[in-house]
Short mmCIF file of C-alpha atoms in Angstrom, two decimals:
data_model
loop_
_atom_site.label_atom_id
_atom_site.label_comp_id
_atom_site.label_asym_id
_atom_site.label_seq_id
_atom_site.Cartn_x
_atom_site.Cartn_y
_atom_site.Cartn_z
CA MET I 28 -64.40 -13.60 -34.56
CA SER I 29 -61.14 -12.62 -35.83
CA PRO I 30 -58.82 -15.43 -37.12
CA VAL I 31 -55.84 -16.34 -34.81
CA LYS I 32 -52.48 -15.13 -36.41
CA LYS I 33 -49.90 -17.85 -36.28
CA LYS I 34 -46.48 -16.95 -34.85
CA GLN I 35 -43.93 -16.98 -37.60
CA PRO I 36 -40.73 -19.26 -36.78
CA VAL I 37 -37.84 -17.02 -35.67
CA ALA I 38 -34.90 -17.64 -37.74
CA VAL I 39 -31.90 -19.01 -35.61
CA ARG I 40 -28.69 -17.35 -36.67
CA PRO I 41 -26.19 -20.02 -37.15
CA SER I 42 -22.98 -19.83 -34.95
CA PRO I 43 -20.09 -18.77 -36.93
CA THR I 44 -17.23 -21.32 -37.73
CA MET I 45 -13.59 -20.98 -36.90
CA ALA I 46 -13.16 -20.39 -40.67
CA ASP I 47 -15.60 -17.45 -40.59
CA LEU I 48 -13.92 -15.90 -37.57
CA ALA I 49 -10.48 -16.36 -39.14
CA LYS I 50 -11.78 -14.60 -42.30
CA LEU I 51 -13.20 -11.86 -40.20
CA ALA I 52 -10.01 -11.29 -38.33
CA GLY I 53 -7.83 -11.67 -41.18
CA VAL I 54 -5.59 -14.50 -39.70
CA SER I 55 -5.37 -18.44 -40.11
CA LYS I 56 -7.67 -20.80 -38.20
CA ILE I 57 -4.65 -22.11 -36.07
CA THR I 58 -4.11 -18.33 -34.94
CA ILE I 59 -7.74 -18.38 -33.88
CA SER I 60 -7.39 -21.55 -32.03
CA ARG I 61 -4.19 -20.30 -30.16
CA ALA I 62 -5.84 -16.94 -29.47
CA LEU I 63 -8.98 -18.24 -27.81
CA ALA I 64 -6.69 -20.88 -25.81
CA ASP I 65 -4.69 -17.61 -24.57
CA SER I 66 -1.36 -19.10 -26.13
CA PRO I 67 1.55 -16.80 -25.72
CA LEU I 68 2.44 -17.79 -29.24
CA VAL I 69 0.13 -15.21 -30.36
CA THR I 70 0.62 -11.59 -29.30
CA LEU I 71 -1.29 -10.05 -26.70
CA GLU I 72 -3.00 -7.51 -28.90
CA THR I 73 -4.21 -10.19 -31.51
CA ARG I 74 -5.38 -12.41 -28.84
CA GLU I 75 -7.67 -9.65 -27.45
CA ARG I 76 -8.71 -8.66 -30.91
CA ILE I 77 -9.77 -12.23 -31.76
CA GLN I 78 -11.42 -12.90 -28.40
CA ALA I 79 -13.47 -9.69 -28.79
CA LEU I 80 -14.71 -10.69 -32.31
CA ALA I 81 -15.62 -14.20 -31.04
CA ARG I 82 -17.62 -12.66 -28.12
CA LYS I 83 -19.43 -10.40 -30.58
CA HIS I 84 -20.30 -13.05 -32.95
CA GLY I 85 -21.02 -15.74 -30.24
CA TYR I 86 -18.25 -18.01 -31.21
CA LYS I 87 -16.96 -20.64 -28.57
CA LEU I 88 -13.90 -22.75 -29.19
CA ASN I 89 -14.81 -26.31 -29.16
CA VAL I 90 -11.58 -27.69 -27.44
CA SER I 91 -12.47 -31.40 -27.84
CA ALA I 92 -12.96 -30.76 -31.60
CA ARG I 93 -9.95 -28.73 -31.91
CA ASN I 94 -7.84 -31.48 -30.19
CA LEU I 95 -9.43 -34.15 -32.41
CA ARG I 96 -8.43 -32.09 -35.53
CA LEU I 97 -4.87 -31.52 -34.31
CA ARG I 98 -4.64 -35.14 -33.12
CA ARG I 99 -3.37 -33.67 -29.69
CA SER I 100 -4.45 -33.93 -26.06
CA HIS I 101 -3.04 -30.54 -25.27
CA THR I 102 -1.82 -32.15 -22.19
CA VAL I 103 1.93 -32.31 -20.79
CA ALA I 104 2.63 -35.24 -18.41
CA VAL I 105 4.95 -33.95 -15.48
CA ILE I 106 6.48 -37.02 -13.97
CA VAL I 107 8.34 -36.70 -10.70
CA GLU I 108 11.01 -39.05 -10.08
CA MET I 109 10.61 -39.73 -6.44
CA THR I 110 8.74 -41.67 -3.97
CA PRO I 111 7.17 -39.21 -1.64
CA SER I 112 7.39 -39.95 2.24
CA SER I 113 6.77 -38.31 5.42
CA SER I 114 10.60 -37.09 5.36
CA ARG I 115 10.59 -36.11 1.74
CA THR I 116 7.30 -34.73 0.49
CA MET I 117 5.82 -33.38 -2.73
CA TRP I 118 5.30 -30.02 -0.98
CA ASP I 119 8.97 -29.41 -0.37
CA PRO I 120 10.66 -26.75 -2.68
CA TYR I 121 11.79 -29.58 -4.80
CA PRO I 122 9.67 -30.32 -6.61
CA LEU I 123 7.02 -27.69 -5.65
CA SER I 124 8.82 -24.72 -7.12
CA LEU I 125 9.55 -26.44 -10.29
CA LEU I 126 6.06 -27.50 -10.63
CA GLY I 127 4.97 -23.82 -10.15
CA GLY I 128 7.04 -22.58 -13.00
CA ILE I 129 5.98 -25.38 -15.24
CA SER I 130 2.18 -25.11 -14.45
CA GLN I 131 2.09 -21.28 -14.76
CA GLU I 132 3.83 -21.58 -18.33
CA LEU I 133 2.02 -24.42 -19.63
CA THR I 134 -1.39 -23.13 -18.43
CA SER I 135 -0.65 -19.74 -20.16
CA ALA I 136 -0.11 -21.76 -23.40
CA GLY I 137 -3.54 -23.59 -23.07
CA TYR I 138 -2.00 -26.80 -21.91
CA SER I 139 -3.28 -28.93 -19.10
CA VAL I 140 -0.86 -30.37 -16.61
CA LEU I 141 -1.17 -34.11 -15.71
CA LEU I 142 0.97 -34.62 -12.70
CA THR I 143 2.21 -38.10 -11.51
CA THR I 144 5.04 -39.98 -10.00
CA ARG I 145 6.99 -42.89 -11.45
CA GLN I 146 4.39 -45.34 -10.07
CA GLY I 147 1.53 -43.72 -12.24
CA ALA I 148 3.68 -43.23 -15.47
CA ALA I 149 2.12 -46.39 -17.27
CA ASN I 150 -1.26 -44.62 -17.07
CA ALA I 151 -3.09 -44.23 -20.40
CA ALA I 152 -3.60 -40.62 -19.96
CA VAL I 153 0.30 -40.23 -19.61
CA GLN I 154 0.97 -42.17 -22.79
CA ALA I 155 -1.52 -40.09 -24.71
CA ALA I 156 0.08 -36.80 -23.58
CA ASP I 157 1.68 -34.50 -26.30
CA GLY I 158 5.00 -34.34 -24.38
CA VAL I 159 6.62 -35.20 -21.06
CA ILE I 160 8.42 -33.26 -18.37
CA LEU I 161 10.68 -35.50 -16.10
CA LEU I 162 11.75 -33.93 -12.80
CA GLY I 163 14.73 -36.36 -12.03
CA GLN I 164 16.97 -38.69 -13.79
CA GLY I 165 17.19 -41.35 -11.45
CA VAL I 166 20.00 -43.60 -10.39
CA ARG I 167 22.43 -43.81 -13.32
CA GLN I 168 19.60 -42.20 -15.42
CA ASP I 169 17.54 -45.21 -15.23
CA ALA I 170 14.30 -42.92 -15.21
CA VAL I 171 15.51 -41.16 -18.44
CA LYS I 172 16.21 -44.48 -20.11
CA LEU I 173 12.51 -45.50 -19.29
CA TYR I 174 10.64 -42.60 -20.53
CA ASP I 175 12.86 -42.21 -23.66
CA LYS I 176 11.17 -45.39 -24.79
CA MET I 177 7.90 -43.48 -24.85
CA GLY I 178 9.05 -41.58 -27.95
CA LEU I 179 7.37 -38.25 -26.83
CA PRO I 180 8.92 -34.86 -26.81
CA MET I 181 10.68 -34.68 -23.49
CA ALA I 182 12.36 -32.16 -21.13
CA VAL I 183 14.25 -33.40 -18.21
CA TRP I 184 15.57 -31.49 -15.15
CA GLY I 185 18.93 -32.69 -14.24
CA ALA I 186 22.47 -32.76 -15.36
CA GLU I 187 23.67 -32.92 -19.09
CA GLY I 188 25.14 -36.04 -20.21
CA ASP I 189 27.50 -37.02 -23.23
CA HIS I 190 25.01 -38.98 -25.12
CA ASP I 191 21.64 -37.37 -24.27
CA ASN I 192 18.87 -37.81 -26.79
CA HIS I 193 16.59 -35.51 -25.11
CA ILE I 194 16.58 -31.93 -23.73
CA VAL I 195 17.97 -31.12 -20.28
CA VAL I 196 17.52 -28.10 -18.14
CA GLY I 197 19.19 -27.78 -14.73
CA SER I 198 21.78 -25.88 -12.74
CA ASP I 199 25.41 -25.86 -13.27
CA ASN I 200 26.15 -28.41 -10.58
CA ARG I 201 29.77 -28.62 -11.17
CA GLN I 202 30.30 -24.94 -10.60
CA GLY I 203 28.19 -25.18 -7.52
CA GLY I 204 30.65 -27.79 -6.10
CA ILE I 205 33.66 -25.78 -7.05
CA SER I 206 32.29 -22.81 -5.32
CA VAL I 207 31.94 -24.74 -1.96
CA ALA I 208 35.63 -26.12 -2.43
CA GLU I 209 36.64 -22.37 -2.91
CA ARG I 210 34.96 -21.32 0.22
CA PHE I 211 36.55 -23.83 2.37
CA LEU I 212 39.91 -23.36 0.87
CA SER I 213 39.59 -19.48 1.69
CA ILE I 214 38.69 -20.29 5.29
CA GLY I 215 41.60 -22.63 5.78
CA ARG I 216 39.58 -25.82 5.80
CA ARG I 217 42.05 -28.96 4.87
CA ARG I 218 39.72 -31.93 6.03
CA PRO I 219 36.61 -31.87 3.98
CA VAL I 220 33.85 -34.43 3.91
CA PHE I 221 31.16 -34.93 1.04
CA ILE I 222 27.82 -36.38 1.76
CA GLY I 223 25.44 -37.50 -1.15
CA ASN I 224 24.43 -40.07 -3.54
CA SER I 225 26.89 -39.68 -6.68
CA ASP I 226 24.96 -42.31 -8.45
CA HIS I 227 22.50 -39.38 -9.53
CA PRO I 228 23.81 -37.32 -12.20
CA GLU I 229 23.39 -34.16 -10.51
CA MET I 230 25.18 -35.20 -7.42
CA ALA I 231 27.95 -36.61 -9.34
CA GLN I 232 28.50 -33.28 -11.06
CA ARG I 233 28.53 -31.41 -7.72
CA LEU I 234 31.15 -33.95 -6.44
CA HIS I 235 33.38 -33.78 -9.46
CA GLY I 236 33.54 -29.99 -9.10
CA PHE I 237 34.31 -30.04 -5.43
CA VAL I 238 36.87 -32.94 -5.85
CA ASP I 239 38.77 -31.43 -8.76
CA GLU I 240 39.04 -27.80 -7.21
CA LEU I 241 40.47 -29.42 -4.05
CA ALA I 242 42.71 -31.47 -5.96
CA GLY I 243 44.51 -28.35 -7.39
CA HIS I 244 45.60 -27.66 -3.72
CA GLY I 245 46.71 -31.32 -2.83
CA ILE I 246 43.41 -32.08 -0.73
CA LYS I 247 41.28 -35.15 -1.29
CA PRO I 248 38.00 -35.20 0.42
CA LEU I 249 36.27 -37.98 2.31
CA LEU I 250 33.15 -39.27 0.43
CA LEU I 251 30.11 -40.55 2.33
CA GLN I 252 27.45 -42.14 0.12
CA ARG I 253 24.05 -41.70 1.44
CA VAL I 254 20.98 -42.84 -0.53
CA ASP I 255 18.41 -40.82 1.52
CA TRP I 256 18.46 -37.02 1.20
CA THR I 257 17.00 -36.60 4.76
CA LEU I 258 17.83 -35.07 8.12
CA ASP I 259 18.31 -38.51 9.58
CA SER I 260 20.60 -39.44 6.75
CA GLY I 261 22.75 -36.46 7.26
CA ALA I 262 23.00 -37.08 11.00
CA ASP I 263 23.77 -40.87 10.50
CA ALA I 264 26.56 -39.82 8.26
CA VAL I 265 28.18 -37.45 10.89
CA ARG I 266 27.74 -40.20 13.76
CA SER I 267 29.35 -42.78 11.56
CA LEU I 268 32.42 -40.34 11.15
CA ALA I 269 32.57 -39.97 14.94
CA SER I 270 32.45 -43.57 15.69
CA ARG I 271 35.26 -44.11 13.43
CA LYS I 272 37.21 -41.21 15.17
CA VAL I 273 37.63 -39.56 11.56
CA HIS I 274 39.17 -36.10 11.87
CA PHE I 275 37.06 -33.44 9.71
CA ASP I 276 36.77 -29.82 9.73
CA SER I 277 34.23 -29.28 6.89
CA ILE I 278 31.10 -30.82 5.30
CA PHE I 279 29.65 -30.37 1.91
CA ALA I 280 26.27 -32.02 1.85
CA CYS I 281 24.33 -32.54 -1.48
CA SER I 282 21.08 -31.24 -0.06
CA ASP I 283 19.99 -28.75 2.89
CA LEU I 284 18.21 -31.54 4.35
CA LEU I 285 21.29 -33.60 4.82
CA ALA I 286 23.31 -30.57 6.02
CA MET I 287 20.85 -29.69 8.50
CA GLY I 288 20.84 -33.26 9.82
CA ALA I 289 24.55 -33.17 9.87
CA ILE I 290 24.55 -30.06 11.97
CA ARG I 291 22.19 -31.69 14.60
CA ALA I 292 24.57 -34.45 14.98
CA LEU I 293 27.52 -32.28 15.33
CA VAL I 294 25.87 -30.30 18.05
CA GLU I 295 24.95 -33.59 19.85
CA LEU I 296 28.67 -34.41 19.81
CA GLY I 297 29.51 -31.09 21.34
CA LEU I 298 31.13 -29.59 18.32
CA SER I 299 30.64 -25.99 17.35
CA VAL I 300 29.39 -25.10 13.86
CA PRO I 301 31.18 -23.34 12.18
CA ASN I 302 34.24 -23.08 14.60
CA ASP I 303 35.04 -26.50 14.72
CA VAL I 304 33.31 -27.62 11.57
CA SER I 305 31.94 -25.75 8.59
CA VAL I 306 28.85 -27.11 6.68
CA VAL I 307 27.54 -26.02 3.41
CA GLY I 308 24.28 -27.50 1.93
CA TYR I 309 22.63 -27.22 -1.45
CA ASP I 310 19.17 -25.77 -2.84
CA ASP I 311 18.98 -22.83 -0.47
CA THR I 312 15.40 -23.96 0.96
CA PRO I 313 13.44 -21.73 3.14
CA LEU I 314 13.93 -24.14 5.94
CA GLY I 315 17.83 -23.89 5.68
CA ALA I 316 17.50 -20.15 5.64
CA SER I 317 15.53 -20.25 8.81
CA PHE I 318 17.48 -22.95 10.50
CA LEU I 319 19.60 -22.18 13.71
CA PRO I 320 22.32 -21.27 12.80
CA PRO I 321 21.16 -20.36 9.30
CA LEU I 322 22.52 -22.61 6.73
CA SER I 323 25.26 -21.65 4.16
CA THR I 324 24.24 -23.20 0.88
CA VAL I 325 24.33 -23.25 -2.97
CA ARG I 326 21.26 -21.65 -4.48
CA GLN I 327 19.66 -22.93 -7.76
CA ASN I 328 16.57 -21.24 -9.32
CA TRP I 329 13.90 -23.98 -9.56
CA GLN I 330 10.96 -21.65 -10.59
CA GLU I 331 13.09 -20.27 -13.53
CA GLY I 332 13.98 -23.89 -14.18
CA GLY I 333 10.25 -25.05 -14.48
CA VAL I 334 9.37 -22.14 -16.80
CA LEU I 335 12.38 -23.19 -19.06
CA LEU I 336 11.24 -26.75 -19.12
CA ALA I 337 7.91 -25.86 -20.07
CA ARG I 338 8.91 -23.55 -23.00
CA LYS I 339 11.37 -26.23 -24.24
CA VAL I 340 8.81 -28.98 -24.16
CA LEU I 341 6.21 -26.84 -25.89
CA ALA I 342 8.75 -25.90 -28.58
CA LEU I 343 9.48 -29.68 -29.00
CA ILE I 344 5.80 -30.26 -29.42
CA GLN I 345 5.68 -27.61 -32.24
CA GLY I 346 8.56 -29.36 -33.82
CA GLN I 347 10.92 -26.46 -33.26
CA ALA I 348 14.89 -26.85 -32.59
CA VAL I 349 15.53 -26.67 -28.87
CA ALA I 350 18.80 -26.78 -26.94
CA SER I 351 19.66 -27.81 -23.49
CA GLN I 352 20.33 -25.00 -20.85
CA MET I 353 22.10 -24.85 -17.61
CA LEU I 354 21.36 -22.08 -15.06
CA PRO I 355 24.01 -20.48 -13.02
CA THR I 356 24.18 -21.30 -9.33
CA SER I 357 25.56 -19.02 -6.44
CA LEU I 358 27.00 -19.81 -3.07
CA ILE I 359 25.04 -18.11 -0.07
CA VAL I 360 27.35 -17.78 2.96
CA ARG I 361 25.30 -17.62 6.11
CA ALA I 362 26.35 -18.69 9.53
CA THR I 363 27.59 -22.29 9.09
#
């Protein structure tokens, strides 16, 4: 009987370490980490070369270990400063368009997005985030003051202030207000009304631009303070004017929803838009463009704003110098 031959143990080839891969690629370990996370901080050519090397040598990035080494969660908390309701939803263009730009940029950089509202901001996961993006400053900047205390790198969507200690990305709201005033003046409107909540910094800047431009022509608009930015709130504002028998020929509403509500009430009162009253909204939402009559409005680029917010908070996390930035607005003249 022939002796049974014992199988020799197969030598297991050890997986390469990040240091091994860095040596093979001729780059630093942080470059390896970023390239495998598909970060735009590494050029596409280098990313593809490193990822090909990793596949060839069977290396896989241990995300948990990487985060522990860097003492980072690789998560950015996005806090929406609003209370969603049936009349103001999270799937409206604001904040959805901003969130689209933010998510695309952060995901491309290898970061996770933790989305919450003000009610969930005390969650431990939010506190552990590497940075914060705040959509909306709150009444008299109360939300900004609250989240500044977290001490995290933070970028805010809104309006610049004189004493900001955080980065702000937003639209040129003052110029938006000026452009509406210029339009009303050019078509002979002399009894304008402003509808909005000027306790919010963005709305206040729209109002200031509107008022200052009109003042140069000896015109003082009537101000209607409305807390809610909804159809019902806009309609209620117009009905209050009618009940007081106020004479007006133009309305600047601080959101498209307010403007569309105002138009509905004007039609109910038997007034023609724009023959009797001209109306301009703000935001250039798809709903406003398809409204009957199609709404004249001020356009702001939320998607680009979202991308900028993400880029700036990532730069802050990396310890880079970052400046606030305002995007241009444009008046879109339609049928109102």
